[in-house]
mmCIF file of C-alpha atoms in Angstrom:
data_model
loop_
_atom_site.group_PDB
_atom_site.id
_atom_site.type_symbol
_atom_site.label_atom_id
_atom_site.label_comp_id
_atom_site.label_asym_id
_atom_site.label_seq_id
_atom_site.Cartn_x
_atom_site.Cartn_y
_atom_site.Cartn_z
ATOM 1 C CA MET H 1 0.000 0.000 0.000
ATOM 2 C CA LYS H 2 2.817 2.380 0.878
ATOM 3 C CA GLU H 3 4.469 1.852 -2.506
ATOM 4 C CA THR H 4 1.133 2.346 -4.289
ATOM 5 C CA LEU H 5 0.557 5.654 -2.538
ATOM 6 C CA ARG H 6 4.102 6.742 -3.344
ATOM 7 C CA TYR H 7 3.483 5.898 -7.005
ATOM 8 C CA LEU H 8 0.138 7.720 -7.195
ATOM 9 C CA ALA H 9 1.533 10.800 -5.483
ATOM 10 C CA GLY H 10 4.687 10.787 -7.557
ATOM 11 C CA ILE H 11 6.826 11.009 -4.412
ATOM 12 C CA ALA H 12 10.516 10.996 -5.269
ATOM 13 C CA GLY H 13 12.702 8.105 -4.164
ATOM 14 C CA PRO H 14 16.397 8.148 -3.151
ATOM 15 C CA SER H 15 17.435 9.184 -6.677
ATOM 16 C CA GLY H 16 15.384 12.362 -6.432
ATOM 17 C CA TYR H 17 12.933 11.104 -9.054
ATOM 18 C CA GLY H 18 9.600 9.304 -8.933
ATOM 19 C CA SER H 19 6.703 8.050 -11.034
ATOM 20 C CA LYS H 20 5.835 11.543 -12.299
ATOM 21 C CA SER H 21 9.362 12.383 -13.464
ATOM 22 C CA THR H 22 9.795 12.747 -17.228
ATOM 23 C CA ALA H 23 12.622 11.625 -19.462
ATOM 24 C CA GLN H 24 13.439 15.221 -20.319
ATOM 25 C CA GLN H 25 13.668 16.200 -16.637
ATOM 26 C CA VAL H 26 15.963 13.285 -15.916
ATOM 27 C CA ALA H 27 18.222 14.047 -18.897
ATOM 28 C CA GLN H 28 18.383 17.773 -18.169
ATOM 29 C CA ASN H 29 19.315 17.157 -14.554
ATOM 30 C CA CYS H 30 22.077 14.728 -15.414
ATOM 31 C CA SER H 31 25.183 16.727 -14.635
ATOM 32 C CA CYS H 32 27.179 14.211 -16.602
ATOM 33 C CA SER H 33 30.962 14.323 -16.470
ATOM 34 C CA VAL H 34 30.744 12.916 -19.990
ATOM 35 C CA ASP H 35 29.845 15.127 -22.937
ATOM 36 C CA PRO H 36 26.736 13.462 -24.485
ATOM 37 C CA ARG H 37 28.101 14.349 -27.908
ATOM 38 C CA ARG H 38 30.775 11.720 -27.338
ATOM 39 C CA LEU H 39 28.158 9.004 -26.871
ATOM 40 C CA THR H 40 26.646 6.587 -29.376
ATOM 41 C CA ALA H 41 23.428 4.786 -28.450
ATOM 42 C CA ILE H 42 21.539 2.003 -30.218
ATOM 43 C CA ILE H 43 17.809 1.934 -29.444
ATOM 44 C CA THR H 44 15.567 -0.865 -30.675
ATOM 45 C CA GLY H 45 11.894 -0.215 -31.314
ATOM 46 C CA ALA H 46 12.300 3.562 -31.436
ATOM 47 C CA THR H 47 9.424 4.079 -33.868
ATOM 48 C CA SER H 48 6.612 4.292 -31.322
ATOM 49 C CA GLY H 49 5.827 4.939 -27.677
ATOM 50 C CA ILE H 50 8.613 5.235 -25.151
ATOM 51 C CA GLY H 51 11.181 4.206 -27.751
ATOM 52 C CA VAL H 52 10.495 7.400 -29.699
ATOM 53 C CA GLU H 53 10.675 9.478 -26.527
ATOM 54 C CA THR H 54 13.964 7.861 -25.544
ATOM 55 C CA ALA H 55 15.435 8.596 -28.972
ATOM 56 C CA ARG H 56 14.109 12.160 -28.868
ATOM 57 C CA VAL H 57 15.616 12.921 -25.463
ATOM 58 C CA MET H 58 18.940 11.317 -26.362
ATOM 59 C CA ALA H 59 19.146 13.255 -29.632
ATOM 60 C CA GLU H 60 18.249 16.495 -27.870
ATOM 61 C CA ARG H 61 21.208 15.946 -25.554
ATOM 62 C CA GLY H 62 23.515 15.473 -28.539
ATOM 63 C CA VAL H 63 23.917 11.693 -28.364
ATOM 64 C CA ARG H 64 24.462 9.978 -31.716
ATOM 65 C CA VAL H 65 21.333 7.826 -31.978
ATOM 66 C CA VAL H 66 21.115 4.614 -33.978
ATOM 67 C CA ILE H 67 17.484 3.609 -34.489
ATOM 68 C CA ALA H 68 17.217 -0.127 -35.083
ATOM 69 C CA ALA H 69 13.719 -0.657 -36.456
ATOM 70 C CA ARG H 70 11.691 -3.154 -38.422
ATOM 71 C CA ASP H 71 9.944 -0.384 -40.380
ATOM 72 C CA LEU H 72 12.453 2.049 -41.893
ATOM 73 C CA LYS H 73 9.691 4.347 -43.139
ATOM 74 C CA LYS H 74 8.476 4.902 -39.587
ATOM 75 C CA ALA H 75 12.059 5.304 -38.414
ATOM 76 C CA ALA H 76 12.624 8.002 -41.031
ATOM 77 C CA GLN H 77 9.511 9.823 -39.826
ATOM 78 C CA VAL H 78 10.856 9.788 -36.253
ATOM 79 C CA ARG H 79 14.208 11.119 -37.462
ATOM 80 C CA ASP H 80 12.550 13.882 -39.468
ATOM 81 C CA ARG H 81 10.370 14.952 -36.525
ATOM 82 C CA ILE H 82 13.395 15.155 -34.254
ATOM 83 C CA HIS H 83 15.278 17.228 -36.825
ATOM 84 C CA LYS H 84 12.303 19.539 -37.274
ATOM 85 C CA ASP H 85 11.114 19.920 -33.685
ATOM 86 C CA ILE H 86 14.079 19.202 -31.436
ATOM 87 C CA ASN H 87 17.557 19.328 -32.914
ATOM 88 C CA PRO H 88 18.205 19.965 -36.614
ATOM 89 C CA ASN H 89 21.817 18.888 -36.110
ATOM 90 C CA ALA H 90 21.022 15.601 -34.381
ATOM 91 C CA GLU H 91 23.002 12.672 -35.759
ATOM 92 C CA ILE H 92 20.472 9.898 -36.263
ATOM 93 C CA MET H 93 21.233 6.712 -38.156
ATOM 94 C CA LEU H 94 18.645 4.219 -39.340
ATOM 95 C CA PHE H 95 19.125 0.468 -39.636
ATOM 96 C CA GLN H 96 16.626 -2.259 -40.438
ATOM 97 C CA ILE H 97 16.223 -5.079 -37.949
ATOM 98 C CA ASP H 98 13.588 -7.723 -37.272
ATOM 99 C CA LEU H 99 14.240 -8.907 -33.745
ATOM 100 C CA SER H 100 12.119 -12.020 -34.253
ATOM 101 C CA SER H 101 14.647 -13.184 -36.870
ATOM 102 C CA LEU H 102 18.071 -14.331 -35.721
ATOM 103 C CA ALA H 103 19.435 -13.847 -39.235
ATOM 104 C CA SER H 104 18.158 -10.258 -39.319
ATOM 105 C CA VAL H 105 19.771 -9.470 -35.960
ATOM 106 C CA LYS H 106 23.051 -10.899 -37.194
ATOM 107 C CA ARG H 107 22.867 -8.782 -40.387
ATOM 108 C CA PHE H 108 22.199 -5.644 -38.379
ATOM 109 C CA CYS H 109 25.186 -6.265 -36.110
ATOM 110 C CA SER H 110 27.481 -6.979 -39.051
ATOM 111 C CA ARG H 111 26.447 -3.746 -40.780
ATOM 112 C CA PHE H 112 26.805 -1.625 -37.669
ATOM 113 C CA LEU H 113 30.161 -3.103 -36.672
ATOM 114 C CA ALA H 114 31.477 -2.599 -40.206
ATOM 115 C CA LEU H 115 31.161 1.175 -39.703
ATOM 116 C CA GLY H 116 33.816 1.142 -36.987
ATOM 117 C CA LEU H 117 31.777 3.428 -34.726
ATOM 118 C CA PRO H 118 32.037 3.372 -30.928
ATOM 119 C CA LEU H 119 29.118 2.030 -28.891
ATOM 120 C CA ASN H 120 28.439 3.359 -25.415
ATOM 121 C CA ILE H 121 24.750 2.618 -24.828
ATOM 122 C CA LEU H 122 22.531 -0.259 -25.954
ATOM 123 C CA ILE H 123 18.834 0.051 -25.144
ATOM 124 C CA ASN H 124 16.910 -3.178 -25.735
ATOM 125 C CA ASN H 125 13.558 -1.421 -25.866
ATOM 126 C CA ALA H 126 11.515 -3.160 -28.561
ATOM 127 C CA GLY H 127 8.751 -5.502 -27.507
ATOM 128 C CA ILE H 128 5.499 -7.009 -28.704
ATOM 129 C CA PHE H 129 2.404 -8.557 -27.187
ATOM 130 C CA SER H 130 0.718 -11.193 -29.324
ATOM 131 C CA GLN H 131 -2.805 -12.259 -28.377
ATOM 132 C CA ASN H 132 -2.663 -15.294 -30.643
ATOM 133 C CA LEU H 133 0.055 -17.878 -31.172
ATOM 134 C CA GLU H 134 2.433 -16.884 -33.963
ATOM 135 C CA LEU H 135 5.760 -18.399 -34.936
ATOM 136 C CA SER H 136 8.828 -16.532 -36.131
ATOM 137 C CA GLU H 137 10.738 -17.512 -39.261
ATOM 138 C CA ASP H 138 12.934 -19.566 -36.912
ATOM 139 C CA LYS H 139 9.802 -21.463 -35.790
ATOM 140 C CA ILE H 140 9.881 -19.941 -32.313
ATOM 141 C CA GLU H 141 6.950 -18.360 -30.477
ATOM 142 C CA MET H 142 6.881 -14.748 -31.670
ATOM 143 C CA THR H 143 6.748 -12.901 -28.335
ATOM 144 C CA PHE H 144 9.669 -14.850 -26.878
ATOM 145 C CA ALA H 145 11.642 -14.550 -30.133
ATOM 146 C CA THR H 146 11.179 -10.771 -30.346
ATOM 147 C CA ASN H 147 11.306 -9.669 -26.731
ATOM 148 C CA TYR H 148 14.062 -11.970 -25.523
ATOM 149 C CA LEU H 149 15.945 -14.051 -28.083
ATOM 150 C CA GLY H 150 16.557 -11.213 -30.542
ATOM 151 C CA HIS H 151 17.884 -8.930 -27.827
ATOM 152 C CA PHE H 152 20.021 -11.739 -26.392
ATOM 153 C CA LEU H 153 21.781 -12.172 -29.741
ATOM 154 C CA LEU H 154 22.006 -8.412 -30.291
ATOM 155 C CA THR H 155 23.707 -7.950 -26.925
ATOM 156 C CA GLU H 156 25.989 -10.927 -27.487
ATOM 157 C CA MET H 157 27.216 -9.669 -30.847
ATOM 158 C CA LEU H 158 27.754 -6.076 -29.704
ATOM 159 C CA MET H 159 29.327 -6.867 -26.333
ATOM 160 C CA GLU H 160 32.944 -6.819 -27.468
ATOM 161 C CA LYS H 161 32.448 -3.483 -29.216
ATOM 162 C CA MET H 162 31.025 -1.992 -26.026
ATOM 163 C CA ILE H 163 33.903 -3.334 -23.921
ATOM 164 C CA GLU H 164 36.397 -2.037 -26.477
ATOM 165 C CA THR H 165 34.748 1.408 -26.546
ATOM 166 C CA ALA H 166 34.805 1.625 -22.752
ATOM 167 C CA GLU H 167 38.492 0.674 -22.666
ATOM 168 C CA GLN H 168 39.433 3.227 -25.323
ATOM 169 C CA THR H 169 37.381 6.143 -24.011
ATOM 170 C CA GLY H 170 37.219 5.514 -20.281
ATOM 171 C CA ILE H 171 33.442 5.995 -20.497
ATOM 172 C CA GLN H 172 31.414 3.249 -18.852
ATOM 173 C CA GLY H 173 29.198 1.361 -21.291
ATOM 174 C CA ARG H 174 25.580 0.824 -20.333
ATOM 175 C CA ILE H 175 23.105 -1.810 -21.523
ATOM 176 C CA ILE H 176 19.439 -1.459 -20.607
ATOM 177 C CA ASN H 177 16.850 -4.231 -20.957
ATOM 178 C CA LEU H 178 13.198 -3.243 -20.755
ATOM 179 C CA SER H 179 11.043 -5.525 -18.654
ATOM 180 C CA SER H 180 7.730 -5.121 -16.854
ATOM 181 C CA VAL H 181 6.269 -5.531 -13.397
ATOM 182 C CA ILE H 182 4.117 -8.224 -14.977
ATOM 183 C CA HIS H 183 7.174 -10.496 -14.791
ATOM 184 C CA SER H 184 6.221 -11.167 -11.160
ATOM 185 C CA TRP H 185 3.160 -13.117 -12.326
ATOM 186 C CA VAL H 186 5.371 -15.975 -13.549
ATOM 187 C CA LYS H 187 6.014 -18.843 -11.151
ATOM 188 C CA THR H 188 9.008 -21.167 -11.317
ATOM 189 C CA ASP H 189 6.987 -24.194 -12.470
ATOM 190 C CA CYS H 190 5.677 -22.143 -15.427
ATOM 191 C CA PHE H 191 9.122 -21.089 -16.617
ATOM 192 C CA SER H 192 10.214 -23.822 -19.029
ATOM 193 C CA PHE H 193 12.591 -22.950 -21.867
ATOM 194 C CA ASN H 194 11.170 -25.501 -24.300
ATOM 195 C CA GLN H 195 7.597 -24.452 -23.521
ATOM 196 C CA MET H 196 8.472 -20.797 -24.104
ATOM 197 C CA LEU H 197 9.935 -21.689 -27.482
ATOM 198 C CA ASN H 198 6.926 -23.752 -28.559
ATOM 199 C CA PRO H 199 4.055 -23.664 -26.063
ATOM 200 C CA ASN H 200 1.467 -26.442 -26.027
ATOM 201 C CA LYS H 201 -1.266 -24.132 -24.762
ATOM 202 C CA TYR H 202 -0.708 -20.501 -25.664
ATOM 203 C CA ASN H 203 -1.713 -17.568 -23.499
ATOM 204 C CA GLY H 204 -0.637 -14.118 -24.690
ATOM 205 C CA THR H 205 -0.309 -12.563 -21.246
ATOM 206 C CA ARG H 206 1.692 -15.504 -19.929
ATOM 207 C CA ALA H 207 4.014 -15.453 -22.952
ATOM 208 C CA TYR H 208 4.631 -11.719 -22.505
ATOM 209 C CA ALA H 209 5.298 -12.092 -18.769
ATOM 210 C CA GLN H 210 7.692 -15.001 -19.368
ATOM 211 C CA SER H 211 9.671 -12.963 -21.891
ATOM 212 C CA LYS H 212 9.989 -10.180 -19.307
ATOM 213 C CA VAL H 213 11.324 -12.583 -16.684
ATOM 214 C CA ALA H 214 13.854 -13.731 -19.287
ATOM 215 C CA ASN H 215 14.935 -10.108 -19.888
ATOM 216 C CA ILE H 216 15.752 -9.682 -16.191
ATOM 217 C CA LEU H 217 17.543 -13.029 -15.918
ATOM 218 C CA HIS H 218 19.552 -12.131 -19.028
ATOM 219 C CA ALA H 219 20.732 -8.904 -17.386
ATOM 220 C CA LYS H 220 21.596 -10.736 -14.152
ATOM 221 C CA GLU H 221 23.799 -13.281 -15.915
ATOM 222 C CA ILE H 222 25.510 -10.813 -18.254
ATOM 223 C CA ALA H 223 26.228 -8.538 -15.273
ATOM 224 C CA ARG H 224 27.944 -11.477 -13.569
ATOM 225 C CA GLN H 225 30.016 -12.226 -16.676
ATOM 226 C CA LEU H 226 31.011 -8.593 -17.164
ATOM 227 C CA LYS H 227 32.092 -8.326 -13.541
ATOM 228 C CA ALA H 228 34.185 -11.500 -13.883
ATOM 229 C CA ARG H 229 35.940 -9.909 -16.865
ATOM 230 C CA ASN H 230 36.412 -6.630 -14.987
ATOM 231 C CA ALA H 231 34.772 -4.933 -17.966
ATOM 232 C CA ASN H 232 33.725 -1.290 -17.687
ATOM 233 C CA VAL H 233 30.221 -2.056 -18.953
ATOM 234 C CA THR H 234 27.031 -2.416 -16.929
ATOM 235 C CA ILE H 235 23.679 -3.987 -17.709
ATOM 236 C CA ASN H 236 20.417 -3.320 -15.898
ATOM 237 C CA THR H 237 16.700 -3.887 -16.381
ATOM 238 C CA VAL H 238 13.969 -1.276 -16.130
ATOM 239 C CA HIS H 239 10.220 -1.360 -15.663
ATOM 240 C CA PRO H 240 8.907 1.712 -17.517
ATOM 241 C CA GLY H 241 5.503 1.622 -15.878
ATOM 242 C CA ILE H 242 2.149 1.103 -17.555
ATOM 243 C CA VAL H 243 2.081 3.719 -20.269
ATOM 244 C CA LYS H 244 -0.936 5.382 -21.898
ATOM 245 C CA THR H 245 -1.738 4.213 -25.414
ATOM 246 C CA GLY H 246 -4.546 4.823 -27.886
ATOM 247 C CA ILE H 247 -5.827 1.242 -27.650
ATOM 248 C CA ILE H 248 -8.699 1.919 -25.249
ATOM 249 C CA ARG H 249 -9.600 5.125 -27.073
ATOM 250 C CA ALA H 250 -10.271 3.083 -30.211
ATOM 251 C CA HIS H 251 -13.403 1.722 -28.513
ATOM 252 C CA LYS H 252 -15.916 4.547 -28.215
ATOM 253 C CA GLY H 253 -18.700 4.619 -25.692
ATOM 254 C CA PHE H 254 -19.653 5.937 -22.280
ATOM 255 C CA VAL H 255 -18.305 2.952 -20.335
ATOM 256 C CA THR H 256 -14.945 2.755 -22.087
ATOM 257 C CA ASP H 257 -14.521 6.536 -22.015
ATOM 258 C CA SER H 258 -15.233 6.537 -18.280
ATOM 259 C CA LEU H 259 -12.813 3.678 -17.656
ATOM 260 C CA PHE H 260 -10.165 5.418 -19.723
ATOM 261 C CA PHE H 261 -10.613 8.605 -17.702
ATOM 262 C CA ILE H 262 -10.116 6.694 -14.446
ATOM 263 C CA ALA H 263 -7.211 4.651 -15.793
ATOM 264 C CA SER H 264 -5.523 7.724 -17.226
ATOM 265 C CA LYS H 265 -4.961 8.951 -13.686
ATOM 266 C CA LEU H 266 -2.921 5.821 -12.972
ATOM 267 C CA LEU H 267 -1.086 5.381 -16.271
ATOM 268 C CA LYS H 268 2.109 7.141 -17.254
ATOM 269 C CA SER H 269 2.671 9.404 -20.224
ATOM 270 C CA THR H 270 5.271 8.265 -22.759
ATOM 271 C CA SER H 271 7.710 10.814 -21.354
ATOM 272 C CA GLN H 272 7.214 9.473 -17.836
ATOM 273 C CA GLY H 273 7.526 5.931 -19.195
ATOM 274 C CA ALA H 274 10.883 6.710 -20.812
ATOM 275 C CA SER H 275 12.308 8.400 -17.716
ATOM 276 C CA THR H 276 13.726 5.276 -16.064
ATOM 277 C CA THR H 277 15.475 4.189 -19.258
ATOM 278 C CA CYS H 278 17.072 7.623 -19.615
ATOM 279 C CA TYR H 279 18.019 7.668 -15.941
ATOM 280 C CA VAL H 280 19.855 4.340 -16.101
ATOM 281 C CA ALA H 281 21.452 5.239 -19.450
ATOM 282 C CA LEU H 282 22.654 8.747 -18.575
ATOM 283 C CA SER H 283 22.640 9.484 -14.863
ATOM 284 C CA PRO H 284 25.946 9.554 -12.976
ATOM 285 C CA GLN H 285 23.968 8.126 -10.043
ATOM 286 C CA ALA H 286 23.704 4.844 -11.977
ATOM 287 C CA GLN H 287 27.466 4.671 -12.490
ATOM 288 C CA GLY H 288 28.791 1.243 -11.578
ATOM 289 C CA MET H 289 25.369 -0.266 -10.868
ATOM 290 C CA SER H 290 24.871 -3.544 -12.701
ATOM 291 C CA GLY H 291 22.473 -6.474 -12.597
ATOM 292 C CA LYS H 292 19.839 -4.288 -10.940
ATOM 293 C CA TYR H 293 16.122 -3.783 -11.552
ATOM 294 C CA PHE H 294 14.790 -0.221 -11.700
ATOM 295 C CA ALA H 295 11.315 1.300 -11.567
ATOM 296 C CA ASP H 296 10.388 4.988 -11.380
ATOM 297 C CA CYS H 297 14.091 5.931 -11.695
ATOM 298 C CA ASN H 298 15.011 4.052 -8.516
ATOM 299 C CA GLU H 299 16.408 0.630 -7.778
ATOM 300 C CA SER H 300 13.559 -1.749 -7.001
ATOM 301 C CA ASN H 301 12.892 -5.401 -6.257
ATOM 302 C CA CYS H 302 12.141 -8.061 -8.849
ATOM 303 C CA SER H 303 10.551 -11.443 -8.197
ATOM 304 C CA ALA H 304 12.427 -14.312 -6.536
ATOM 305 C CA LEU H 305 12.422 -16.201 -9.846
ATOM 306 C CA ALA H 306 13.891 -13.248 -11.753
ATOM 307 C CA ASN H 307 16.554 -12.892 -9.052
ATOM 308 C CA ASP H 308 17.650 -16.544 -9.122
ATOM 309 C CA GLU H 309 21.273 -16.701 -10.313
ATOM 310 C CA LEU H 310 21.146 -20.420 -11.055
ATOM 311 C CA VAL H 311 18.058 -20.002 -13.233
ATOM 312 C CA ALA H 312 19.779 -17.086 -14.977
ATOM 313 C CA GLN H 313 22.859 -19.167 -15.746
ATOM 314 C CA ARG H 314 20.777 -22.090 -17.002
ATOM 315 C CA LEU H 315 18.686 -19.838 -19.241
ATOM 316 C CA TRP H 316 21.838 -18.254 -20.678
ATOM 317 C CA ARG H 317 23.342 -21.659 -21.484
ATOM 318 C CA GLN H 318 20.114 -22.897 -23.092
ATOM 319 C CA THR H 319 19.724 -19.737 -25.135
ATOM 320 C CA ARG H 320 23.309 -19.725 -26.343
ATOM 321 C CA ALA H 321 23.106 -23.370 -27.353
ATOM 322 C CA LEU H 322 19.906 -22.698 -29.280
ATOM 323 C CA ILE H 323 21.368 -19.710 -31.132
ATOM 324 C CA ARG H 324 24.621 -21.484 -31.931
ATOM 325 C CA GLY H 325 22.627 -24.402 -33.261
ATOM 326 C CA ARG H 326 20.421 -22.205 -35.426
ATOM 327 C CA LEU H 327 23.109 -19.891 -36.785
ATOM 328 C CA LYS H 328 26.327 -21.784 -36.078
ATOM 329 C CA TYR H 329 27.122 -18.426 -34.595
ATOM 330 C CA GLN H 330 30.592 -17.313 -33.465
ATOM 331 C CA LYS H 331 31.212 -14.053 -31.604
ATOM 332 C CA PRO H 332 33.058 -11.398 -33.631
ATOM 333 C CA CYS H 333 36.543 -10.497 -32.551
#
C-alpha cells in the first residue's frame, strides 16, 4: 500500500525522481561528467511509444542515436520529426532489424560493426504482445523470439564493441533491458525454456510475462560475466511503468470513455515511461550499478524467480546453445 501511494503521489525516491518524473527532466538534470556528444546509443523499437521518446531525449542531448527498427519508413519519420522539432543537427542513423529473426539481428550487427563506430549505450527497448500464437521464421513463439531471443543475440554480438569502446574512451558502457512488473506473475513451475519456445497451450499474457522474466535473468547473468571480466560495462533492467496508449480510445462509448478517464490517472505518459530508461542510461547516479532492476528511476525489487542466479545461468546456457545451433554463430573479434 505504501508503494502504491508513493506511485500515485509521484513522491521521489532516493534518486530524487519518482513516477511523475519525465525523461526530459531526468536528462536535463544529469550533470554528466561525460559530454553526451561523445556518446553513441543504439535503441531498438524507437518508432513508437517510449522508444520514440527515448530517442528524442537522447538526440536532444547530442547523443548519436542509432534507431534499429523493423519499419524504416516509420524510423525516417521519427528522425525527421526530431530534426524539425528538437535538434536539426542531431546525428540519427537508421538500420533495419527484425528482432524475431536471428538472421536479421546478425545482419544488423554486421552492418553496424562494419562502420567502426564506438558504442556506449545499448537500449533493448523493442517488444510485442501477441494475443494469438504466432511463430517466427525460426519457428519460435513470436513474443519470446522478439522480446528476448533477438535482444540476447544483439547484446551478445555487440558486447565486445562496447567493452572495447569503454576501454578506449574511459566511459562506462551501459546496456538497458526493458522488462515489466508483470514479470512477477510468472512462477518457477511455469518457466520452461522448451515451452516458451513452442508452447502447447498458448496464453498471450503468460508469454509476454515469461519474456519479461527472461529479460531480467539475461541482465543478471551478463552482469555477472562482465564483472568477472572486470569490464567497464554495466547492464540493468527497467520497468517503464504502464504507459498510456490509444488502444482503449479506439473503442468509443460511455463505459470505455469513463474507464479510460479513471485509468488515465494511474497510467504514465510516454515521457514518464521513458524516464527510467534515460536515468539508467545517462545518470551519474547509476554509475557502476549492474544487474539491478529499476522502476520509477530508482532501484527496485524483482521477483524471486527473476533474481535466481542459477536459473539465470541455465537460461543463458540454453539460449546460447539454441542460437549457436540455429546460426552456427561465433562471436566477432
